[in-house]
Amino acid sequence: MSYNIPEIVANFCTEGNVEIIVPFGSGHINDTFHVKTTNPELPGYLLQRVNHHVFKDVPALMNNVQLVTSHLKKKLAEIPGSNPTKEVLTMVWAKDKQCFFCDTAGNYWRMYLFLKDTKSYDLVLTDQQAYEGGKAFGKFQLLLSDLDTDLLFETIPDFHNIAMRLDRLNKAVLADVEGRVKEVLPELTFVIERADTMVTILNLGKEGKLPLRITHNDTKFNNILLDMNDHGQCVIDLDTVMPGYVAYDFGDAIRTIINTASEDESDITKVTLNIPLFKAYTEGYFKSAGSFLSDMEVKTLVMGVLLIPYMQGVRFLTDYIEGDVYYKTRFAEHNLQRTRVQFQLLKKLEEQYVVLDQIIQDVAKTYTQLASKVE
Ligand code: ADP
Ligand code: GN1
Ligand code: MG
């Protein structure tokens, strides 16, 4: 799809003349562009078309983003040495005084200040990056822990509800619109074998044993911007910030950090676990979030580490069976390849379940001991 981007940019309150617009990032849902201006002093802008087939109520979503970013900026302003402009996304308003612009074709656009001298990583390379990622997502949850969850609109209902995801997969199998079910029987067996054990977090939540907090819900590692020294700078991609369980955010981050292969690797033998990166992320996460996590939340973190690759595999598989209607794909079996990577990752994680849980419990214990010494 091509858009008249200069015309769209003209609807926002920008400074300087637009010089060049480049497609940006590797997201699967929205379209992102870096808008550069002729003024070298200005970092430019980040323009995004929000996918309104996925996010059915973009104005309500943008209201969430507005609430979350202003809350984060207010909280950071109280912390000495913080820089809210660098550490939180800043929205650029449209000329009609809304925080988005809707074009004549019904596409929704939004703009942020471009954060220069930052990097996002699809694959994590060093322990420091993983540690900084954990610190950044933990701090994000901490700073939002006093924002009323009721204020946030659920941008995708039942986003991390595994029972609903399995139901959707079941319906896709029954409809089999593309005739692809016959190709994925081993994957379906894999899903069925684990379905009963994957509802534990959901059930603990329903029983009132886990608090609903404001969580990010898309903690892929590339949704953190690191600065040029690999320090965590800003958590981005706020479309799915809504009430959730911390184990979901933990599991999604680990899914993208611990895997030595990319999310769509064609050779699944390359999927192995980098346990030092797991430990580093866990340490960073507890450094920021250790003060507010309940014992039950700590216990469920390892369950999130299994659940999220499972759920992600279920989602890719459903999309494959439904004919690739949700995620951007570059070739016919892209979603199937992604599914196989998630399921291979899950197999490896299952083998190391005890080791991973021990690391979490050790880090939690160290954190509690240190915290009690400070008191
Ligand atoms: P998607 O929903 O498609 O994943 P993101 O909001 O994550 O979109 O943005 C895509 C990429 O654009 C990010 O991975 C990051 O590299 C870059 N990016 C996003 N926001 C900014 C920003 N404000 N400044 C600089 N780069 C950004
Ligand atoms: C999508 O937009 P992006 O690429 O950051 C998806 C996430 C998945 C991820 C898998 C709204 O995230 O839930 O975990 O792909 N976002 C949505 O890579 O569905
Ligand atoms: Mg993203």
GROMACS .gro file of C-alpha atoms and ligand atoms in nm:
model
  422
    1MET     CA    1   0.000   0.000   0.000
    2SER     CA    2   0.143   0.344  -0.084
    3TYR     CA    3   0.039   0.663   0.090
    4ASN     CA    4   0.092   1.031   0.020
    5ILE     CA    5   0.312   1.075   0.325
    6PRO     CA    6   0.409   1.443   0.274
    7GLU     CA    7   0.037   1.526   0.262
    8ILE     CA    8  -0.020   1.333   0.585
    9VAL     CA    9   0.277   1.496   0.758
   10ALA     CA   10   0.132   1.836   0.663
   11ASN     CA   11  -0.159   1.767   0.898
   12PHE     CA   12   0.068   1.758   1.204
   13CYS     CA   13   0.221   2.047   1.399
   14THR     CA   14   0.582   1.990   1.287
   15GLU     CA   15   0.877   2.227   1.275
   16GLY     CA   16   1.111   2.258   0.975
   17ASN     CA   17   1.065   2.147   0.615
   18VAL     CA   18   1.028   1.778   0.548
   19GLU     CA   19   1.329   1.654   0.354
   20ILE     CA   20   1.310   1.277   0.346
   21ILE     CA   21   1.076   1.002   0.466
   22VAL     CA   22   1.205   0.649   0.521
   23PRO     CA   23   1.015   0.332   0.616
   24PHE     CA   24   1.138   0.225   0.959
   25GLY     CA   25   1.147  -0.066   1.202
   26SER     CA   26   1.044  -0.431   1.176
   27GLY     CA   27   0.700  -0.438   1.341
   28HIS     CA   28   0.436  -0.687   1.226
   29ILE     CA   29   0.127  -0.468   1.266
   30ASN     CA   30   0.169  -0.092   1.209
   31ASP     CA   31   0.354   0.098   0.934
   32THR     CA   32   0.634   0.321   1.060
   33PHE     CA   33   0.828   0.604   0.889
   34HIS     CA   34   1.112   0.830   0.997
   35VAL     CA   35   1.038   1.185   0.884
   36LYS     CA   36   1.358   1.389   0.854
   37THR     CA   37   1.362   1.767   0.811
   38THR     CA   38   1.605   2.009   0.646
   39ASN     CA   39   1.701   2.147   0.988
   40PRO     CA   40   1.996   1.935   1.110
   41GLU     CA   41   1.929   2.053   1.467
   42LEU     CA   42   1.596   1.872   1.469
   43PRO     CA   43   1.588   1.491   1.515
   44GLY     CA   44   1.274   1.463   1.304
   45TYR     CA   45   0.961   1.263   1.369
   46LEU     CA   46   0.833   0.909   1.386
   47LEU     CA   47   0.513   0.875   1.183
   48GLN     CA   48   0.294   0.567   1.218
   49ARG     CA   49  -0.015   0.434   1.052
   50VAL     CA   50  -0.199   0.248   1.325
   51ASN     CA   51  -0.350  -0.073   1.192
   52HIS     CA   52  -0.723  -0.015   1.245
   53HIS     CA   53  -0.811  -0.371   1.144
   54VAL     CA   54  -0.620  -0.490   1.449
   55PHE     CA   55  -0.700  -0.196   1.677
   56LYS     CA   56  -1.071  -0.138   1.623
   57ASP     CA   57  -1.097   0.188   1.819
   58VAL     CA   58  -0.792   0.400   1.744
   59PRO     CA   59  -0.919   0.719   1.918
   60ALA     CA   60  -0.964   0.519   2.242
   61LEU     CA   61  -0.620   0.362   2.194
   62MET     CA   62  -0.465   0.706   2.148
   63ASN     CA   63  -0.640   0.822   2.463
   64ASN     CA   64  -0.460   0.536   2.646
   65VAL     CA   65  -0.127   0.645   2.498
   66GLN     CA   66  -0.194   1.001   2.606
   67LEU     CA   67  -0.282   0.893   2.961
   68VAL     CA   68   0.017   0.661   2.993
   69THR     CA   69   0.277   0.898   2.849
   70SER     CA   70   0.160   1.192   3.057
   71HIS     CA   71   0.158   0.979   3.374
   72LEU     CA   72   0.511   0.851   3.301
   73LYS     CA   73   0.637   1.203   3.231
   74LYS     CA   74   0.484   1.333   3.555
   75LYS     CA   75   0.640   1.052   3.760
   76LEU     CA   76   0.981   1.089   3.598
   77ALA     CA   77   0.980   1.464   3.658
   78GLU     CA   78   0.982   1.380   4.033
   79ILE     CA   79   1.293   1.161   4.000
   80PRO     CA   80   1.618   1.361   4.011
   81GLY     CA   81   1.839   1.314   3.705
   82SER     CA   82   1.554   1.191   3.484
   83ASN     CA   83   1.480   1.335   3.142
   84PRO     CA   84   1.110   1.283   3.058
   85THR     CA   85   1.155   1.403   2.698
   86LYS     CA   86   1.417   1.137   2.628
   87GLU     CA   87   1.271   0.861   2.843
   88VAL     CA   88   0.905   0.876   2.739
   89LEU     CA   89   0.746   0.905   2.395
   90THR     CA   90   0.628   1.258   2.315
   91MET     CA   91   0.322   1.290   2.093
   92VAL     CA   92   0.309   1.552   1.820
   93TRP     CA   93  -0.043   1.689   1.784
   94ALA     CA   94  -0.239   1.706   1.464
   95LYS     CA   95  -0.343   2.051   1.342
   96ASP     CA   96  -0.706   1.980   1.431
   97LYS     CA   97  -0.591   1.948   1.796
   98GLN     CA   98  -0.633   1.572   1.814
   99CYS     CA   99  -0.352   1.330   1.895
  100PHE     CA  100  -0.405   1.146   1.565
  101PHE     CA  101  -0.506   1.226   1.210
  102CYS     CA  102  -0.760   1.028   1.009
  103ASP     CA  103  -0.710   1.051   0.631
  104THR     CA  104  -0.983   1.038   0.366
  105ALA     CA  105  -0.927   0.664   0.317
  106GLY     CA  106  -0.999   0.603   0.688
  107ASN     CA  107  -0.636   0.538   0.789
  108TYR     CA  108  -0.526   0.661   1.131
  109TRP     CA  109  -0.191   0.833   1.169
  110ARG     CA  110   0.005   0.947   1.473
  111MET     CA  111   0.336   1.114   1.524
  112TYR     CA  112   0.603   1.111   1.797
  113LEU     CA  113   0.924   1.308   1.836
  114PHE     CA  114   1.202   1.091   1.695
  115LEU     CA  115   1.441   0.987   1.970
  116LYS     CA  116   1.783   1.025   1.814
  117ASP     CA  117   2.095   0.827   1.904
  118THR     CA  118   1.891   0.527   2.008
  119LYS     CA  119   1.886   0.165   1.891
  120SER     CA  120   1.638  -0.121   1.910
  121TYR     CA  121   1.753  -0.481   1.879
  122ASP     CA  122   1.564  -0.771   1.721
  123LEU     CA  123   1.826  -1.006   1.872
  124VAL     CA  124   1.992  -0.936   2.206
  125LEU     CA  125   2.369  -0.959   2.195
  126THR     CA  126   2.505  -0.887   2.543
  127ASP     CA  127   2.419  -0.941   2.909
  128GLN     CA  128   2.421  -0.566   2.956
  129GLN     CA  129   2.150  -0.517   2.694
  130ALA     CA  130   1.937  -0.787   2.856
  131TYR     CA  131   1.990  -0.639   3.205
  132GLU     CA  132   1.897  -0.291   3.082
  133GLY     CA  133   1.587  -0.432   2.914
  134GLY     CA  134   1.474  -0.591   3.239
  135LYS     CA  135   1.533  -0.268   3.426
  136ALA     CA  136   1.341  -0.066   3.168
  137PHE     CA  137   1.030  -0.288   3.154
  138GLY     CA  138   1.033  -0.326   3.535
  139LYS     CA  139   1.052   0.051   3.579
  140PHE     CA  140   0.771   0.095   3.328
  141GLN     CA  141   0.543  -0.127   3.542
  142LEU     CA  142   0.660   0.041   3.861
  143LEU     CA  143   0.587   0.393   3.738
  144LEU     CA  144   0.243   0.289   3.617
  145SER     CA  145   0.156   0.098   3.934
  146ASP     CA  146  -0.037   0.396   4.075
  147LEU     CA  147  -0.238   0.470   3.760
  148ASP     CA  148  -0.596   0.347   3.791
  149THR     CA  149  -0.637   0.037   3.568
  150ASP     CA  150  -1.002   0.131   3.504
  151LEU     CA  151  -0.890   0.438   3.310
  152LEU     CA  152  -0.742   0.225   3.034
  153PHE     CA  153  -0.945   0.097   2.744
  154GLU     CA  154  -0.884  -0.266   2.641
  155THR     CA  155  -0.741  -0.204   2.293
  156ILE     CA  156  -0.762  -0.572   2.195
  157PRO     CA  157  -1.007  -0.764   2.415
  158ASP     CA  158  -0.874  -1.091   2.561
  159PHE     CA  159  -0.532  -1.022   2.411
  160HIS     CA  160  -0.350  -1.259   2.646
  161ASN     CA  161  -0.643  -1.485   2.728
  162ILE     CA  162  -0.512  -1.827   2.628
  163ALA     CA  163  -0.856  -1.989   2.653
  164MET     CA  164  -0.988  -1.742   2.393
  165ARG     CA  165  -0.681  -1.791   2.174
  166LEU     CA  166  -0.735  -2.169   2.175
  167ASP     CA  167  -1.101  -2.120   2.098
  168ARG     CA  168  -1.009  -1.905   1.800
  169LEU     CA  169  -0.761  -2.168   1.679
  170ASN     CA  170  -1.030  -2.432   1.710
  171LYS     CA  171  -1.270  -2.225   1.499
  172ALA     CA  172  -0.999  -2.166   1.239
  173VAL     CA  173  -0.935  -2.541   1.217
  174LEU     CA  174  -1.305  -2.614   1.173
  175ALA     CA  175  -1.341  -2.350   0.899
  176ASP     CA  176  -1.008  -2.442   0.730
  177VAL     CA  177  -1.063  -2.168   0.471
  178GLU     CA  178  -0.729  -2.221   0.297
  179GLY     CA  179  -0.717  -2.601   0.323
  180ARG     CA  180  -0.398  -2.571   0.532
  181VAL     CA  181  -0.502  -2.784   0.832
  182LYS     CA  182  -0.367  -3.103   0.676
  183GLU     CA  183  -0.018  -2.945   0.674
  184VAL     CA  184  -0.015  -2.860   1.044
  185LEU     CA  185  -0.130  -3.176   1.221
  186PRO     CA  186   0.194  -3.216   1.425
  187GLU     CA  187   0.165  -2.853   1.541
  188LEU     CA  188  -0.199  -2.904   1.640
  189THR     CA  189  -0.107  -3.212   1.841
  190PHE     CA  190   0.167  -3.010   2.013
  191VAL     CA  191  -0.092  -2.744   2.108
  192ILE     CA  192  -0.348  -2.996   2.239
  193GLU     CA  193  -0.090  -3.179   2.453
  194ARG     CA  194  -0.020  -2.861   2.650
  195ALA     CA  195  -0.358  -2.686   2.653
  196ASP     CA  196  -0.459  -2.789   3.006
  197THR     CA  197  -0.139  -2.674   3.175
  198MET     CA  198  -0.136  -2.334   3.007
  199VAL     CA  199  -0.442  -2.193   3.182
  200THR     CA  200  -0.282  -2.173   3.528
  201ILE     CA  201  -0.209  -1.798   3.526
  202LEU     CA  202  -0.553  -1.724   3.387
  203ASN     CA  203  -0.714  -1.932   3.664
  204LEU     CA  204  -0.502  -1.777   3.940
  205GLY     CA  205  -0.616  -1.438   3.813
  206LYS     CA  206  -0.982  -1.542   3.812
  207GLU     CA  207  -0.943  -1.673   4.170
  208GLY     CA  208  -0.813  -1.332   4.277
  209LYS     CA  209  -0.467  -1.465   4.359
  210LEU     CA  210  -0.286  -1.244   4.108
  211PRO     CA  211  -0.323  -0.867   4.089
  212LEU     CA  212  -0.418  -0.708   3.759
  213ARG     CA  213  -0.164  -0.435   3.693
  214ILE     CA  214  -0.099  -0.200   3.407
  215THR     CA  215   0.133  -0.399   3.186
  216HIS     CA  216   0.284  -0.336   2.844
  217ASN     CA  217   0.169  -0.659   2.677
  218ASP     CA  218   0.415  -0.639   2.387
  219THR     CA  219   0.752  -0.658   2.560
  220LYS     CA  220   0.942  -0.781   2.257
  221PHE     CA  221   1.298  -0.665   2.314
  222ASN     CA  222   1.283  -0.433   2.013
  223ASN     CA  223   1.016  -0.233   2.195
  224ILE     CA  224   1.284  -0.072   2.411
  225LEU     CA  225   1.511   0.199   2.278
  226LEU     CA  226   1.865   0.176   2.418
  227ASP     CA  227   2.104   0.471   2.402
  228MET     CA  228   2.442   0.455   2.228
  229ASN     CA  229   2.598   0.316   2.550
  230ASP     CA  230   2.335   0.042   2.562
  231HIS     CA  231   2.154   0.191   2.859
  232GLY     CA  232   1.776   0.152   2.852
  233GLN     CA  233   1.627   0.484   2.745
  234CYS     CA  234   1.262   0.455   2.647
  235VAL     CA  235   0.989   0.190   2.634
  236ILE     CA  236   0.797   0.226   2.307
  237ASP     CA  237   0.505   0.063   2.121
  238LEU     CA  238   0.236   0.149   2.374
  239ASP     CA  239  -0.067   0.024   2.175
  240THR     CA  240  -0.133  -0.272   2.402
  241VAL     CA  241  -0.068  -0.107   2.739
  242MET     CA  242  -0.367  -0.223   2.943
  243PRO     CA  243  -0.444  -0.432   3.251
  244GLY     CA  244  -0.259  -0.765   3.261
  245TYR     CA  245  -0.043  -0.996   3.471
  246VAL     CA  246   0.328  -0.928   3.515
  247ALA     CA  247   0.413  -1.286   3.410
  248TYR     CA  248   0.289  -1.203   3.059
  249ASP     CA  249   0.535  -0.916   3.019
  250PHE     CA  250   0.816  -1.120   3.171
  251GLY     CA  251   0.745  -1.418   2.943
  252ASP     CA  252   0.719  -1.208   2.627
  253ALA     CA  253   1.049  -1.033   2.693
  254ILE     CA  254   1.222  -1.364   2.767
  255ARG     CA  255   1.073  -1.518   2.451
  256THR     CA  256   1.266  -1.265   2.244
  257ILE     CA  257   1.583  -1.252   2.456
  258ILE     CA  258   1.665  -1.613   2.538
  259ASN     CA  259   1.621  -1.747   2.183
  260THR     CA  260   1.952  -1.749   1.992
  261ALA     CA  261   1.760  -1.760   1.662
  262SER     CA  262   1.531  -1.501   1.507
  263GLU     CA  263   1.154  -1.521   1.536
  264ASP     CA  264   1.124  -1.650   1.179
  265GLU     CA  265   1.436  -1.867   1.152
  266SER     CA  266   1.388  -2.138   0.885
  267ASP     CA  267   1.631  -2.383   1.051
  268ILE     CA  268   1.484  -2.470   1.389
  269THR     CA  269   1.804  -2.644   1.501
  270LYS     CA  270   1.935  -2.289   1.549
  271VAL     CA  271   1.680  -2.233   1.828
  272THR     CA  272   1.880  -2.270   2.150
  273LEU     CA  273   1.863  -2.099   2.488
  274ASN     CA  274   2.102  -1.830   2.604
  275ILE     CA  275   2.063  -1.872   2.980
  276PRO     CA  276   2.308  -1.595   3.082
  277LEU     CA  277   2.085  -1.345   2.897
  278PHE     CA  278   1.785  -1.483   3.087
  279LYS     CA  279   1.965  -1.431   3.418
  280ALA     CA  280   2.074  -1.079   3.323
  281TYR     CA  281   1.718  -0.979   3.224
  282THR     CA  282   1.581  -1.128   3.547
  283GLU     CA  283   1.833  -0.930   3.754
  284GLY     CA  284   1.748  -0.606   3.577
  285TYR     CA  285   1.377  -0.673   3.613
  286PHE     CA  286   1.398  -0.735   3.989
  287LYS     CA  287   1.613  -0.426   4.033
  288SER     CA  288   1.318  -0.216   3.917
  289ALA     CA  289   1.015  -0.431   4.000
  290GLY     CA  290   1.134  -0.632   4.302
  291SER     CA  291   0.978  -0.387   4.546
  292PHE     CA  292   0.618  -0.440   4.436
  293LEU     CA  293   0.597  -0.803   4.322
  294SER     CA  294   0.391  -1.039   4.540
  295ASP     CA  295   0.520  -1.390   4.622
  296MET     CA  296   0.256  -1.537   4.392
  297GLU     CA  297   0.363  -1.307   4.108
  298VAL     CA  298   0.724  -1.421   4.153
  299LYS     CA  299   0.608  -1.784   4.144
  300THR     CA  300   0.421  -1.732   3.817
  301LEU     CA  301   0.707  -1.566   3.626
  302VAL     CA  302   0.844  -1.899   3.504
  303MET     CA  303   0.494  -2.003   3.395
  304GLY     CA  304   0.480  -1.688   3.183
  305VAL     CA  305   0.810  -1.795   3.024
  306LEU     CA  306   0.638  -2.110   2.893
  307LEU     CA  307   0.296  -1.960   2.830
  308ILE     CA  308   0.393  -1.672   2.605
  309PRO     CA  309   0.588  -1.870   2.340
  310TYR     CA  310   0.301  -2.121   2.348
  311MET     CA  311   0.042  -1.847   2.299
  312GLN     CA  312   0.255  -1.676   2.035
  313GLY     CA  313   0.283  -2.006   1.847
  314VAL     CA  314  -0.094  -2.054   1.873
  315ARG     CA  315  -0.144  -1.702   1.734
  316PHE     CA  316   0.095  -1.752   1.439
  317LEU     CA  317  -0.060  -2.093   1.368
  318THR     CA  318  -0.414  -1.951   1.377
  319ASP     CA  319  -0.311  -1.679   1.134
  320TYR     CA  320  -0.151  -1.936   0.903
  321ILE     CA  321  -0.471  -2.142   0.900
  322GLU     CA  322  -0.687  -1.831   0.852
  323GLY     CA  323  -0.482  -1.727   0.548
  324ASP     CA  324  -0.233  -1.472   0.691
  325VAL     CA  325  -0.483  -1.200   0.767
  326TYR     CA  326  -0.325  -1.054   1.085
  327TYR     CA  327   0.056  -1.046   1.079
  328LYS     CA  328   0.256  -0.899   0.792
  329THR     CA  329   0.414  -1.188   0.600
  330ARG     CA  330   0.683  -1.191   0.333
  331PHE     CA  331   0.631  -1.543   0.193
  332ALA     CA  332   0.368  -1.817   0.184
  333GLU     CA  333   0.478  -2.020   0.488
  334HIS     CA  334   0.606  -1.729   0.696
  335ASN     CA  335   0.353  -1.775   0.977
  336LEU     CA  336   0.410  -2.151   0.984
  337GLN     CA  337   0.786  -2.097   1.009
  338ARG     CA  338   0.726  -1.854   1.297
  339THR     CA  339   0.500  -2.109   1.467
  340ARG     CA  340   0.766  -2.380   1.447
  341VAL     CA  341   1.027  -2.150   1.603
  342GLN     CA  342   0.798  -2.072   1.899
  343PHE     CA  343   0.718  -2.438   1.956
  344GLN     CA  344   1.083  -2.542   1.932
  345LEU     CA  345   1.166  -2.266   2.178
  346LEU     CA  346   0.895  -2.392   2.412
  347LYS     CA  347   1.038  -2.747   2.398
  348LYS     CA  348   1.379  -2.613   2.500
  349LEU     CA  349   1.225  -2.402   2.777
  350GLU     CA  350   1.032  -2.701   2.912
  351GLU     CA  351   1.360  -2.895   2.937
  352GLN     CA  352   1.515  -2.614   3.143
  353TYR     CA  353   1.206  -2.527   3.352
  354VAL     CA  354   1.367  -2.614   3.687
  355VAL     CA  355   1.690  -2.430   3.604
  356LEU     CA  356   1.503  -2.117   3.493
  357ASP     CA  357   1.278  -2.116   3.798
  358GLN     CA  358   1.579  -2.159   4.026
  359ILE     CA  359   1.744  -1.855   3.868
  360ILE     CA  360   1.428  -1.649   3.926
  361GLN     CA  361   1.398  -1.764   4.289
  362ASP     CA  362   1.769  -1.694   4.355
  363VAL     CA  363   1.747  -1.346   4.206
  364ALA     CA  364   1.428  -1.280   4.406
  365LYS     CA  365   1.600  -1.395   4.728
  366THR     CA  366   1.907  -1.179   4.666
  367TYR     CA  367   1.682  -0.883   4.594
  368THR     CA  368   1.485  -0.936   4.920
  369GLN     CA  369   1.805  -0.971   5.125
  370LEU     CA  370   1.952  -0.653   4.976
  371ALA     CA  371   1.628  -0.462   5.026
  372SER     CA  372   1.607  -0.563   5.393
  373LYS     CA  373   1.968  -0.448   5.451
  374VAL     CA  374   1.885  -0.104   5.309
  375GLU     CA  375   1.580  -0.065   5.539
  376ADP     P1  376   0.546  -0.161   1.563
  376ADP     O1  377   0.413  -0.158   1.632
  376ADP     O2  378   0.533  -0.172   1.418
  376ADP     O3  379   0.639  -0.262   1.624
  376ADP     P2  380   0.700   0.046   1.700
  376ADP     O4  381   0.624   0.153   1.770
  376ADP     O5  382   0.763  -0.058   1.784
  376ADP     O6  383   0.609  -0.016   1.586
  376ADP     O7  384   0.812   0.117   1.613
  376ADP     C1  385   0.888   0.047   1.516
  376ADP     C2  386   1.036   0.080   1.533
  376ADP     O8  387   1.056   0.222   1.517
  376ADP     C3  388   1.094   0.049   1.671
  376ADP     O9  389   1.141  -0.083   1.682
  376ADP     C4  390   1.207   0.150   1.683
  376ADP    O10  391   1.321   0.102   1.620
  376ADP     C5  392   1.156   0.270   1.607
  376ADP     N1  393   1.095   0.376   1.691
  376ADP     C6  394   0.969   0.377   1.743
  376ADP     N2  395   0.945   0.492   1.807
  376ADP     C7  396   1.057   0.566   1.797
  376ADP     C8  397   1.094   0.699   1.840
  376ADP     N3  398   1.007   0.778   1.905
  376ADP     N4  399   1.219   0.742   1.812
  376ADP     C9  400   1.306   0.664   1.743
  376ADP     N5  401   1.278   0.541   1.697
  376ADP    C10  402   1.155   0.491   1.723
  377GN1     C1  403   0.321  -0.797   1.706
  377GN1     O1  404   0.366  -0.487   1.641
  377GN1     P1  405   0.473  -0.577   1.690
  377GN1     O2  406   0.554  -0.636   1.582
  377GN1     O3  407   0.555  -0.508   1.799
  377GN1     C2  408   0.204  -0.831   1.799
  377GN1     C3  409   0.259  -0.889   1.929
  377GN1     C4  410   0.340  -1.013   1.899
  377GN1     C5  411   0.451  -0.978   1.801
  377GN1     C6  412   0.526  -1.100   1.758
  377GN1     C7  413  -0.078  -0.591   1.848
  377GN1     O4  414   0.400  -0.698   1.768
  377GN1     O5  415   0.151  -0.923   2.014
  377GN1     O6  416   0.393  -1.064   2.017
  377GN1     O7  417   0.398  -0.914   1.683
  377GN1     N1  418   0.127  -0.712   1.825
  377GN1     C8  419  -0.007  -0.718   1.821
  377GN1     O8  420   0.646  -1.062   1.699
  377GN1     O9  421  -0.070  -0.820   1.794
  378MG      MG  422   0.731  -0.263   1.806
   0.00000   0.00000   0.00000
